[in-house]
PDB file of C-alpha atoms and ligand atoms in Angstrom:
ATOM      1  CA  MET P   1      32.559  -3.637  52.163  1.00 66.00           C
ATOM      2  CA  THR P   2      35.585  -5.700  51.269  1.00 85.00           C
ATOM      3  CA  ILE P   3      38.917  -4.181  52.190  1.00 92.00           C
ATOM      4  CA  PRO P   4      41.484  -4.743  49.415  1.00 96.00           C
ATOM      5  CA  ARG P   5      44.460  -6.691  50.739  1.00 97.00           C
ATOM      6  CA  ILE P   6      47.338  -8.917  49.659  1.00 97.00           C
ATOM      7  CA  ARG P   7      49.015 -11.571  51.778  1.00 96.00           C
ATOM      8  CA  ILE P   8      52.774 -12.165  51.473  1.00 94.00           C
ATOM      9  CA  GLY P   9      53.885 -15.031  53.698  1.00 91.00           C
ATOM     10  CA  ASP P  10      52.526 -14.291  57.170  1.00 93.00           C
ATOM     11  CA  THR P  11      52.108 -10.573  56.465  1.00 96.00           C
ATOM     12  CA  GLU P  12      49.027  -8.749  55.155  1.00 97.00           C
ATOM     13  CA  ILE P  13      49.139  -5.477  53.211  1.00 98.00           C
ATOM     14  CA  ILE P  14      45.826  -3.649  53.596  1.00 98.00           C
ATOM     15  CA  ALA P  15      44.722  -0.721  51.385  1.00 98.00           C
ATOM     16  CA  LEU P  16      43.129   2.196  53.244  1.00 98.00           C
ATOM     17  CA  THR P  17      41.235   4.938  51.389  1.00 98.00           C
ATOM     18  CA  ASP P  18      41.390   8.503  52.662  1.00 98.00           C
ATOM     19  CA  GLY P  19      39.691  10.231  49.724  1.00 97.00           C
ATOM     20  CA  ALA P  20      39.512  10.738  45.954  1.00 97.00           C
ATOM     21  CA  GLY P  21      39.600  13.879  43.875  1.00 97.00           C
ATOM     22  CA  THR P  22      40.683  15.709  40.739  1.00 97.00           C
ATOM     23  CA  PHE P  23      44.225  16.972  40.135  1.00 97.00           C
ATOM     24  CA  PRO P  24      43.754  20.710  40.650  1.00 94.00           C
ATOM     25  CA  PHE P  25      46.962  22.292  39.363  1.00 94.00           C
ATOM     26  CA  THR P  26      47.151  21.860  35.581  1.00 95.00           C
ATOM     27  CA  SER P  27      46.031  19.524  32.820  1.00 96.00           C
ATOM     28  CA  ARG P  28      47.394  16.016  33.152  1.00 96.00           C
ATOM     29  CA  GLU P  29      49.344  16.510  29.923  1.00 96.00           C
ATOM     30  CA  ALA P  30      51.174  19.423  31.553  1.00 97.00           C
ATOM     31  CA  ALA P  31      51.809  17.326  34.672  1.00 98.00           C
ATOM     32  CA  PHE P  32      53.781  14.775  32.580  1.00 98.00           C
ATOM     33  CA  PRO P  33      55.271  17.039  29.915  1.00 97.00           C
ATOM     34  CA  ASP P  34      57.264  14.358  28.051  1.00 98.00           C
ATOM     35  CA  ALA P  35      54.423  11.836  27.632  1.00 98.00           C
ATOM     36  CA  ILE P  36      53.235  11.235  24.079  1.00 98.00           C
ATOM     37  CA  ALA P  37      49.765  10.248  22.832  1.00 97.00           C
ATOM     38  CA  GLU P  38      50.445   6.518  22.540  1.00 98.00           C
ATOM     39  CA  GLN P  39      51.742   6.467  26.128  1.00 98.00           C
ATOM     40  CA  TRP P  40      48.569   8.181  27.347  1.00 98.00           C
ATOM     41  CA  ALA P  41      46.516   5.607  25.418  1.00 97.00           C
ATOM     42  CA  ALA P  42      48.410   2.746  27.092  1.00 97.00           C
ATOM     43  CA  ALA P  43      48.055   4.367  30.529  1.00 97.00           C
ATOM     44  CA  ASP P  44      44.307   4.834  30.004  1.00 97.00           C
ATOM     45  CA  ARG P  45      43.936   1.155  29.097  1.00 97.00           C
ATOM     46  CA  PHE P  46      45.926   0.213  32.210  1.00 96.00           C
ATOM     47  CA  ASP P  47      44.003   2.557  34.543  1.00 97.00           C
ATOM     48  CA  PRO P  48      40.758   3.698  32.863  1.00 97.00           C
ATOM     49  CA  GLY P  49      39.458   5.109  36.145  1.00 97.00           C
ATOM     50  CA  ALA P  50      42.113   7.835  36.302  1.00 98.00           C
ATOM     51  CA  ILE P  51      40.484  10.151  33.733  1.00 97.00           C
ATOM     52  CA  ASP P  52      37.088  11.841  33.924  1.00 96.00           C
ATOM     53  CA  ALA P  53      34.681  12.835  31.145  1.00 96.00           C
ATOM     54  CA  GLU P  54      36.451  16.206  30.786  1.00 95.00           C
ATOM     55  CA  GLY P  55      39.866  14.567  30.370  1.00 96.00           C
ATOM     56  CA  ARG P  56      41.059  15.535  33.850  1.00 97.00           C
ATOM     57  CA  TRP P  57      43.284  13.353  36.047  1.00 98.00           C
ATOM     58  CA  THR P  58      41.287  11.809  38.864  1.00 97.00           C
ATOM     59  CA  LEU P  59      43.247  10.289  41.697  1.00 97.00           C
ATOM     60  CA  GLU P  60      42.882   8.389  44.938  1.00 98.00           C
ATOM     61  CA  PHE P  61      44.511   9.353  48.233  1.00 98.00           C
ATOM     62  CA  ARG P  62      45.524   6.211  50.056  1.00 98.00           C
ATOM     63  CA  ALA P  63      47.556   4.779  52.906  1.00 98.00           C
ATOM     64  CA  PHE P  64      48.496   1.143  53.588  1.00 98.00           C
ATOM     65  CA  ALA P  65      48.688  -0.936  56.741  1.00 98.00           C
ATOM     66  CA  ILE P  66      51.126  -3.846  57.076  1.00 98.00           C
ATOM     67  CA  ARG P  67      49.850  -6.370  59.616  1.00 97.00           C
ATOM     68  CA  GLY P  68      52.223  -9.181  60.576  1.00 95.00           C
ATOM     69  CA  PRO P  69      53.159 -11.249  63.620  1.00 94.00           C
ATOM     70  CA  GLY P  70      55.364  -8.387  64.871  1.00 92.00           C
ATOM     71  CA  GLY P  71      52.691  -5.679  64.867  1.00 96.00           C
ATOM     72  CA  ILE P  72      51.005  -3.106  62.643  1.00 98.00           C
ATOM     73  CA  THR P  73      52.874  -0.567  60.514  1.00 98.00           C
ATOM     74  CA  LEU P  74      51.120   2.228  58.648  1.00 98.00           C
ATOM     75  CA  VAL P  75      52.674   3.592  55.462  1.00 98.00           C
ATOM     76  CA  ASP P  76      51.631   7.238  54.957  1.00 98.00           C
ATOM     77  CA  THR P  77      48.731   9.007  56.610  1.00 98.00           C
ATOM     78  CA  GLY P  78      46.682  10.499  53.766  1.00 98.00           C
ATOM     79  CA  ILE P  79      45.253  13.977  53.291  1.00 98.00           C
ATOM     80  CA  GLY P  80      44.032  14.437  56.853  1.00 97.00           C
ATOM     81  CA  PRO P  81      41.189  16.078  58.795  1.00 96.00           C
ATOM     82  CA  GLU P  82      39.232  19.258  58.009  1.00 95.00           C
ATOM     83  CA  ASP P  83      42.031  21.582  59.209  1.00 93.00           C
ATOM     84  CA  ALA P  84      44.870  19.746  57.404  1.00 95.00           C
ATOM     85  CA  LEU P  85      47.368  21.511  55.132  1.00 94.00           C
ATOM     86  CA  ALA P  86      46.326  19.677  51.922  1.00 93.00           C
ATOM     87  CA  THR P  87      43.631  22.240  51.175  1.00 90.00           C
ATOM     88  CA  TRP P  88      43.830  21.336  47.458  1.00 91.00           C
ATOM     89  CA  ALA P  89      42.546  17.830  48.296  1.00 93.00           C
ATOM     90  CA  PRO P  90      38.962  16.819  49.228  1.00 94.00           C
ATOM     91  CA  LEU P  91      39.158  17.354  53.015  1.00 95.00           C
ATOM     92  CA  PRO P  92      38.315  15.876  55.385  1.00 97.00           C
ATOM     93  CA  GLY P  93      39.737  12.453  54.626  1.00 97.00           C
ATOM     94  CA  ARG P  94      38.203   9.232  55.915  1.00 98.00           C
ATOM     95  CA  LEU P  95      41.294   7.295  56.996  1.00 98.00           C
ATOM     96  CA  PRO P  96      39.982   6.772  60.578  1.00 98.00           C
ATOM     97  CA  GLU P  97      36.851   5.099  59.158  1.00 98.00           C
ATOM     98  CA  SER P  98      38.976   2.994  56.765  1.00 98.00           C
ATOM     99  CA  LEU P  99      41.156   1.866  59.671  1.00 98.00           C
ATOM    100  CA  ALA P 100      38.044   0.947  61.688  1.00 98.00           C
ATOM    101  CA  GLU P 101      36.675  -1.048  58.733  1.00 97.00           C
ATOM    102  CA  ALA P 102      39.973  -2.951  58.665  1.00 97.00           C
ATOM    103  CA  GLY P 103      39.686  -3.608  62.406  1.00 97.00           C
ATOM    104  CA  ILE P 104      42.671  -1.421  63.297  1.00 98.00           C
ATOM    105  CA  GLY P 105      42.591   1.078  66.163  1.00 98.00           C
ATOM    106  CA  PRO P 106      44.977   4.072  66.006  1.00 98.00           C
ATOM    107  CA  ASP P 107      46.568   2.926  69.278  1.00 97.00           C
ATOM    108  CA  GLU P 108      47.424  -0.481  67.742  1.00 98.00           C
ATOM    109  CA  VAL P 109      49.697   1.079  65.108  1.00 98.00           C
ATOM    110  CA  ASP P 110      53.235   0.981  66.454  1.00 97.00           C
ATOM    111  CA  ALA P 111      55.151   2.309  63.448  1.00 98.00           C
ATOM    112  CA  VAL P 112      54.269   4.959  60.858  1.00 98.00           C
ATOM    113  CA  VAL P 113      56.463   5.258  57.777  1.00 98.00           C
ATOM    114  CA  LEU P 114      56.190   8.714  56.190  1.00 98.00           C
ATOM    115  CA  THR P 115      57.274   8.205  52.584  1.00 98.00           C
ATOM    116  CA  HIS P 116      57.812  11.947  52.163  1.00 98.00           C
ATOM    117  CA  LEU P 117      56.685  15.352  53.404  1.00 98.00           C
ATOM    118  CA  HIS P 118      54.022  16.298  50.842  1.00 98.00           C
ATOM    119  CA  THR P 119      50.759  17.301  52.500  1.00 97.00           C
ATOM    120  CA  ASP P 120      48.673  14.490  50.959  1.00 98.00           C
ATOM    121  CA  HIS P 121      50.836  11.889  52.740  1.00 98.00           C
ATOM    122  CA  ILE P 122      51.176  13.336  56.252  1.00 98.00           C
ATOM    123  CA  GLY P 123      47.550  14.443  56.832  1.00 98.00           C
ATOM    124  CA  TRP P 124      46.647  12.278  59.842  1.00 98.00           C
ATOM    125  CA  ALA P 125      50.192  11.987  61.288  1.00 98.00           C
ATOM    126  CA  VAL P 126      49.683  14.784  63.814  1.00 97.00           C
ATOM    127  CA  VAL P 127      46.307  16.343  64.595  1.00 96.00           C
ATOM    128  CA  THR P 128      44.880  18.970  66.925  1.00 92.00           C
ATOM    129  CA  GLU P 129      44.432  17.478  70.377  1.00 78.00           C
ATOM    130  CA  GLU P 130      40.664  17.178  70.442  1.00 64.00           C
ATOM    131  CA  ALA P 131      40.956  14.807  67.480  1.00 51.00           C
ATOM    132  CA  VAL P 132      43.469  12.570  69.285  1.00 51.00           C
ATOM    133  CA  THR P 133      41.607   9.472  70.420  1.00 47.00           C
ATOM    134  CA  THR P 134      44.015   8.429  73.155  1.00 50.00           C
ATOM    135  CA  SER P 135      45.754  11.407  74.700  1.00 49.00           C
ATOM    136  CA  GLY P 136      48.627  11.104  77.153  1.00 52.00           C
ATOM    137  CA  ASP P 137      49.836  13.929  79.344  1.00 53.00           C
ATOM    138  CA  GLY P 138      52.781  14.703  77.113  1.00 48.00           C
ATOM    139  CA  PRO P 139      52.875  17.409  74.507  1.00 45.00           C
ATOM    140  CA  SER P 140      52.774  21.069  75.437  1.00 49.00           C
ATOM    141  CA  SER P 141      51.656  22.069  71.929  1.00 57.00           C
ATOM    142  CA  ASP P 142      47.999  21.759  70.980  1.00 87.00           C
ATOM    143  CA  ARG P 143      48.907  19.119  68.411  1.00 92.00           C
ATOM    144  CA  GLY P 144      49.857  15.510  68.985  1.00 95.00           C
ATOM    145  CA  PRO P 145      50.364  12.196  67.162  1.00 97.00           C
ATOM    146  CA  PHE P 146      47.120  10.641  65.919  1.00 97.00           C
ATOM    147  CA  PHE P 147      48.798   7.248  66.437  1.00 98.00           C
ATOM    148  CA  PRO P 148      49.833   7.643  70.079  1.00 96.00           C
ATOM    149  CA  ASN P 149      51.900   4.459  70.370  1.00 97.00           C
ATOM    150  CA  ALA P 150      53.701   4.693  67.034  1.00 98.00           C
ATOM    151  CA  GLU P 151      57.264   5.582  66.205  1.00 98.00           C
ATOM    152  CA  TYR P 152      57.257   7.818  63.108  1.00 98.00           C
ATOM    153  CA  LEU P 153      59.977   6.999  60.562  1.00 98.00           C
ATOM    154  CA  LEU P 154      61.291   9.634  58.173  1.00 98.00           C
ATOM    155  CA  GLN P 155      64.471   9.773  56.113  1.00 98.00           C
ATOM    156  CA  ARG P 156      67.054  12.200  57.511  1.00 98.00           C
ATOM    157  CA  ARG P 157      67.557  13.531  53.980  1.00 98.00           C
ATOM    158  CA  GLU P 158      63.865  14.461  53.851  1.00 98.00           C
ATOM    159  CA  PHE P 159      64.014  16.083  57.275  1.00 98.00           C
ATOM    160  CA  ASP P 160      67.074  18.112  56.241  1.00 98.00           C
ATOM    161  CA  ALA P 161      65.148  19.458  53.210  1.00 98.00           C
ATOM    162  CA  ILE P 162      62.095  20.563  55.206  1.00 98.00           C
ATOM    163  CA  ASP P 163      62.645  24.306  54.827  1.00 97.00           C
ATOM    164  CA  ASP P 164      62.787  23.861  51.085  1.00 96.00           C
ATOM    165  CA  LEU P 165      59.826  21.453  50.951  1.00 97.00           C
ATOM    166  CA  ASN P 166      57.411  23.135  53.385  1.00 97.00           C
ATOM    167  CA  PRO P 167      58.664  25.205  56.360  1.00 97.00           C
ATOM    168  CA  GLN P 168      55.177  25.101  57.967  1.00 96.00           C
ATOM    169  CA  LEU P 169      55.789  21.442  58.767  1.00 97.00           C
ATOM    170  CA  ARG P 170      58.339  22.275  61.480  1.00 97.00           C
ATOM    171  CA  ALA P 171      55.617  23.587  63.779  1.00 95.00           C
ATOM    172  CA  SER P 172      52.692  21.479  62.584  1.00 96.00           C
ATOM    173  CA  LEU P 173      54.398  18.066  62.279  1.00 97.00           C
ATOM    174  CA  ILE P 174      58.003  17.825  63.450  1.00 97.00           C
ATOM    175  CA  ASP P 175      57.822  19.732  66.768  1.00 96.00           C
ATOM    176  CA  PRO P 176      54.783  17.789  68.064  1.00 96.00           C
ATOM    177  CA  LEU P 177      56.406  14.465  67.099  1.00 97.00           C
ATOM    178  CA  ARG P 178      59.655  15.456  68.827  1.00 96.00           C
ATOM    179  CA  GLU P 179      57.843  16.674  71.954  1.00 95.00           C
ATOM    180  CA  ALA P 180      56.097  13.327  72.102  1.00 95.00           C
ATOM    181  CA  GLY P 181      59.437  11.532  71.562  1.00 97.00           C
ATOM    182  CA  ARG P 182      58.016   9.795  68.485  1.00 98.00           C
ATOM    183  CA  LEU P 183      60.265  10.826  65.585  1.00 98.00           C
ATOM    184  CA  ARG P 184      63.060   8.556  64.325  1.00 98.00           C
ATOM    185  CA  LEU P 185      65.234   9.579  61.377  1.00 98.00           C
ATOM    186  CA  LEU P 186      66.557   6.899  59.027  1.00 98.00           C
ATOM    187  CA  ASP P 187      69.658   6.958  56.841  1.00 98.00           C
ATOM    188  CA  GLY P 188      68.742   5.045  53.696  1.00 98.00           C
ATOM    189  CA  ASP P 189      67.483   1.444  53.558  1.00 98.00           C
ATOM    190  CA  ALA P 190      66.423  -0.010  56.911  1.00 98.00           C
ATOM    191  CA  PRO P 191      64.777  -3.208  58.149  1.00 97.00           C
ATOM    192  CA  LEU P 192      61.249  -2.735  59.540  1.00 96.00           C
ATOM    193  CA  ARG P 193      60.111  -6.112  60.842  1.00 91.00           C
ATOM    194  CA  ASP P 194      58.685  -9.400  59.633  1.00 87.00           C
ATOM    195  CA  ALA P 195      59.079  -9.418  55.831  1.00 93.00           C
ATOM    196  CA  ALA P 196      59.058  -5.616  55.495  1.00 96.00           C
ATOM    197  CA  ARG P 197      61.855  -3.134  54.971  1.00 97.00           C
ATOM    198  CA  VAL P 198      62.247   0.520  54.064  1.00 98.00           C
ATOM    199  CA  VAL P 199      63.992   1.310  50.783  1.00 98.00           C
ATOM    200  CA  ALA P 200      65.306   4.762  49.922  1.00 98.00           C
ATOM    201  CA  THR P 201      63.703   5.958  46.652  1.00 98.00           C
ATOM    202  CA  PRO P 202      64.859   9.568  46.314  1.00 98.00           C
ATOM    203  CA  GLY P 203      63.856  11.911  43.510  1.00 98.00           C
ATOM    204  CA  HIS P 204      60.189  12.826  43.960  1.00 98.00           C
ATOM    205  CA  THR P 205      61.536  14.521  47.093  1.00 98.00           C
ATOM    206  CA  PRO P 206      65.153  14.395  48.388  1.00 98.00           C
ATOM    207  CA  GLY P 207      64.489  11.777  51.075  1.00 98.00           C
ATOM    208  CA  HIS P 208      61.576   9.857  49.592  1.00 98.00           C
ATOM    209  CA  GLN P 209      61.257   6.264  50.851  1.00 98.00           C
ATOM    210  CA  SER P 210      59.105   3.252  49.950  1.00 98.00           C
ATOM    211  CA  VAL P 211      58.402  -0.026  51.766  1.00 98.00           C
ATOM    212  CA  LEU P 212      59.109  -3.472  50.330  1.00 98.00           C
ATOM    213  CA  VAL P 213      57.441  -6.599  51.725  1.00 97.00           C
ATOM    214  CA  ALA P 214      59.004  -9.696  50.215  1.00 95.00           C
ATOM    215  CA  ALA P 215      58.748 -13.449  50.711  1.00 93.00           C
ATOM    216  CA  GLY P 216      60.211 -15.891  48.222  1.00 91.00           C
ATOM    217  CA  ARG P 217      59.571 -14.747  44.656  1.00 93.00           C
ATOM    218  CA  GLU P 218      56.631 -12.518  45.541  1.00 95.00           C
ATOM    219  CA  SER P 219      56.830  -8.983  46.803  1.00 96.00           C
ATOM    220  CA  VAL P 220      54.689  -5.906  47.400  1.00 97.00           C
ATOM    221  CA  LEU P 221      56.212  -2.469  46.954  1.00 98.00           C
ATOM    222  CA  ILE P 222      54.305   0.254  48.794  1.00 98.00           C
ATOM    223  CA  THR P 223      55.422   2.994  46.482  1.00 98.00           C
ATOM    224  CA  GLY P 224      54.476   6.291  48.086  1.00 98.00           C
ATOM    225  CA  ASP P 225      54.968   8.756  45.218  1.00 98.00           C
ATOM    226  CA  LEU P 226      57.776   6.833  43.520  1.00 98.00           C
ATOM    227  CA  LEU P 227      55.116   6.871  40.797  1.00 98.00           C
ATOM    228  CA  VAL P 228      51.964   8.966  40.862  1.00 98.00           C
ATOM    229  CA  HIS P 229      50.102   7.828  37.720  1.00 98.00           C
ATOM    230  CA  ALA P 230      49.841   4.614  35.690  1.00 98.00           C
ATOM    231  CA  ILE P 231      51.827   6.303  32.932  1.00 98.00           C
ATOM    232  CA  GLN P 232      54.906   6.209  35.222  1.00 97.00           C
ATOM    233  CA  ALA P 233      54.295   2.542  36.063  1.00 96.00           C
ATOM    234  CA  LEU P 234      54.389   1.715  32.349  1.00 96.00           C
ATOM    235  CA  TYR P 235      57.049   4.287  31.404  1.00 97.00           C
ATOM    236  CA  PRO P 236      59.318   4.864  34.425  1.00 97.00           C
ATOM    237  CA  GLU P 237      61.387   7.362  32.428  1.00 97.00           C
ATOM    238  CA  LEU P 238      58.538   9.894  32.380  1.00 98.00           C
ATOM    239  CA  THR P 239      58.934  12.909  34.647  1.00 98.00           C
ATOM    240  CA  TYR P 240      56.161  14.298  36.815  1.00 98.00           C
ATOM    241  CA  MET P 241      56.059  18.095  37.206  1.00 97.00           C
ATOM    242  CA  PHE P 242      56.486  18.086  41.004  1.00 96.00           C
ATOM    243  CA  GLU P 243      59.566  15.841  41.113  1.00 98.00           C
ATOM    244  CA  ARG P 244      62.450  17.632  42.873  1.00 97.00           C
ATOM    245  CA  ASP P 245      65.146  15.713  40.988  1.00 98.00           C
ATOM    246  CA  PRO P 246      63.699  14.136  37.837  1.00 98.00           C
ATOM    247  CA  ALA P 247      66.863  12.168  36.972  1.00 98.00           C
ATOM    248  CA  GLU P 248      67.085  10.690  40.460  1.00 98.00           C
ATOM    249  CA  ALA P 249      63.338   9.924  40.487  1.00 98.00           C
ATOM    250  CA  LYS P 250      63.682   8.092  37.175  1.00 98.00           C
ATOM    251  CA  ARG P 251      66.612   6.017  38.487  1.00 98.00           C
ATOM    252  CA  SER P 252      64.654   5.102  41.630  1.00 98.00           C
ATOM    253  CA  ARG P 253      61.631   4.040  39.545  1.00 97.00           C
ATOM    254  CA  GLN P 254      63.652   2.007  37.085  1.00 96.00           C
ATOM    255  CA  ARG P 255      65.479   0.241  39.932  1.00 96.00           C
ATOM    256  CA  LEU P 256      62.353  -0.678  41.903  1.00 96.00           C
ATOM    257  CA  LEU P 257      59.999  -1.490  39.008  1.00 94.00           C
ATOM    258  CA  ALA P 258      62.395  -3.928  37.344  1.00 89.00           C
ATOM    259  CA  THR P 259      61.385  -7.489  38.184  1.00 83.00           C
ATOM    260  CA  GLU P 260      63.376 -10.671  37.780  1.00 83.00           C
ATOM    261  CA  PRO P 261      61.943 -13.335  35.449  1.00 85.00           C
ATOM    262  CA  GLY P 262      59.656 -15.689  37.371  1.00 88.00           C
ATOM    263  CA  SER P 263      59.051 -13.253  40.202  1.00 91.00           C
ATOM    264  CA  THR P 264      55.974 -11.139  40.873  1.00 93.00           C
ATOM    265  CA  ARG P 265      56.065  -7.600  42.214  1.00 96.00           C
ATOM    266  CA  HIS P 266      52.767  -6.025  43.240  1.00 97.00           C
ATOM    267  CA  LEU P 267      52.630  -2.255  43.445  1.00 98.00           C
ATOM    268  CA  ALA P 268      50.604  -0.738  46.264  1.00 98.00           C
ATOM    269  CA  THR P 269      50.179   2.848  45.074  1.00 98.00           C
ATOM    270  CA  SER P 270      48.889   6.032  46.669  1.00 98.00           C
ATOM    271  CA  HIS P 271      47.125   7.560  43.704  1.00 98.00           C
ATOM    272  CA  LEU P 272      46.196   4.931  41.059  1.00 98.00           C
ATOM    273  CA  THR P 273      42.537   3.827  40.850  1.00 98.00           C
ATOM    274  CA  ALA P 274      43.216   0.229  41.891  1.00 97.00           C
ATOM    275  CA  PRO P 275      45.108  -0.094  45.187  1.00 97.00           C
ATOM    276  CA  PHE P 276      47.183  -3.003  43.870  1.00 98.00           C
ATOM    277  CA  THR P 277      48.631  -3.481  40.383  1.00 96.00           C
ATOM    278  CA  ARG P 278      51.488  -5.537  38.949  1.00 92.00           C
ATOM    279  CA  ALA P 279      54.802  -4.005  37.993  1.00 87.00           C
ATOM    280  CA  GLN P 280      54.996  -4.196  34.186  1.00 80.00           C
ATOM    281  CA  THR P 281      56.996  -1.561  32.459  1.00 70.00           C
ATOM    282  CA  ALA P 282      56.619  -0.881  28.754  1.00 67.00           C
ATOM    283  CA  SER P 283      59.841   1.088  28.384  1.00 51.00           C
ATOM    284  CA  ARG P 284      61.717   1.075  25.181  1.00 41.00           C
TER     285      ARG P 284
HETATM  286 ZN1  LIG G   1      51.067  12.157  46.688  1.00 52.03          ZN
END
């Protein structure tokens, strides 16, 4: 199969599928309470694959690899294995197979950017030891990093909100990363390497971050959950029900989705049907 990818300068952004499923919590209309019929119609033209025959929201669960001269960075780690916390998603995910299809071994990944601490983005970050492909003699817990040579990058603001977001993650994610000496906390925007950098995009969660790969007038924004549905790509002002700070989320979206005339911004999204789309807002 062909792996979807975009090249920006000497850097490749590779889309990696972990799974696909149906939004289980409410109707999609309730998930975006301010959206009106004509906005839904525009979103369904933009992303016809995101609605099933019963009118339910169908979504992908995706991660992205950035492969450049300096090494391989992974952005997010999907829904995870059979025993992962994202029990509302179609477990187990298939990220290890997607990585293999892209020719990437877990031990070749030397940086993992966690956009935020929701369970459908951290699934393969830390796994029970028998699932770790290359184990060292480090961690005393029975869980360890799935990417044994990677530094894991999280915003300090997100880390500080962990008890509010999901206290279970202290034991299942943070402690194993710390024991392995693999967690690095960031304070806002930060350079990654090659043409890539981390940009703080708070709102969906307090310390949400995205990754921007830019060369000349072309860029790829790996969004995380800056937007979760095509309707927010077209109408950045629309709130999603699980946003912690809707006003801040809207400001982050409007800032990152605005493109200068003559420049192209590709969006590499977690949950839209197509892994890559163009930024094109329809806001009034
Ligand atoms: Zn998500």
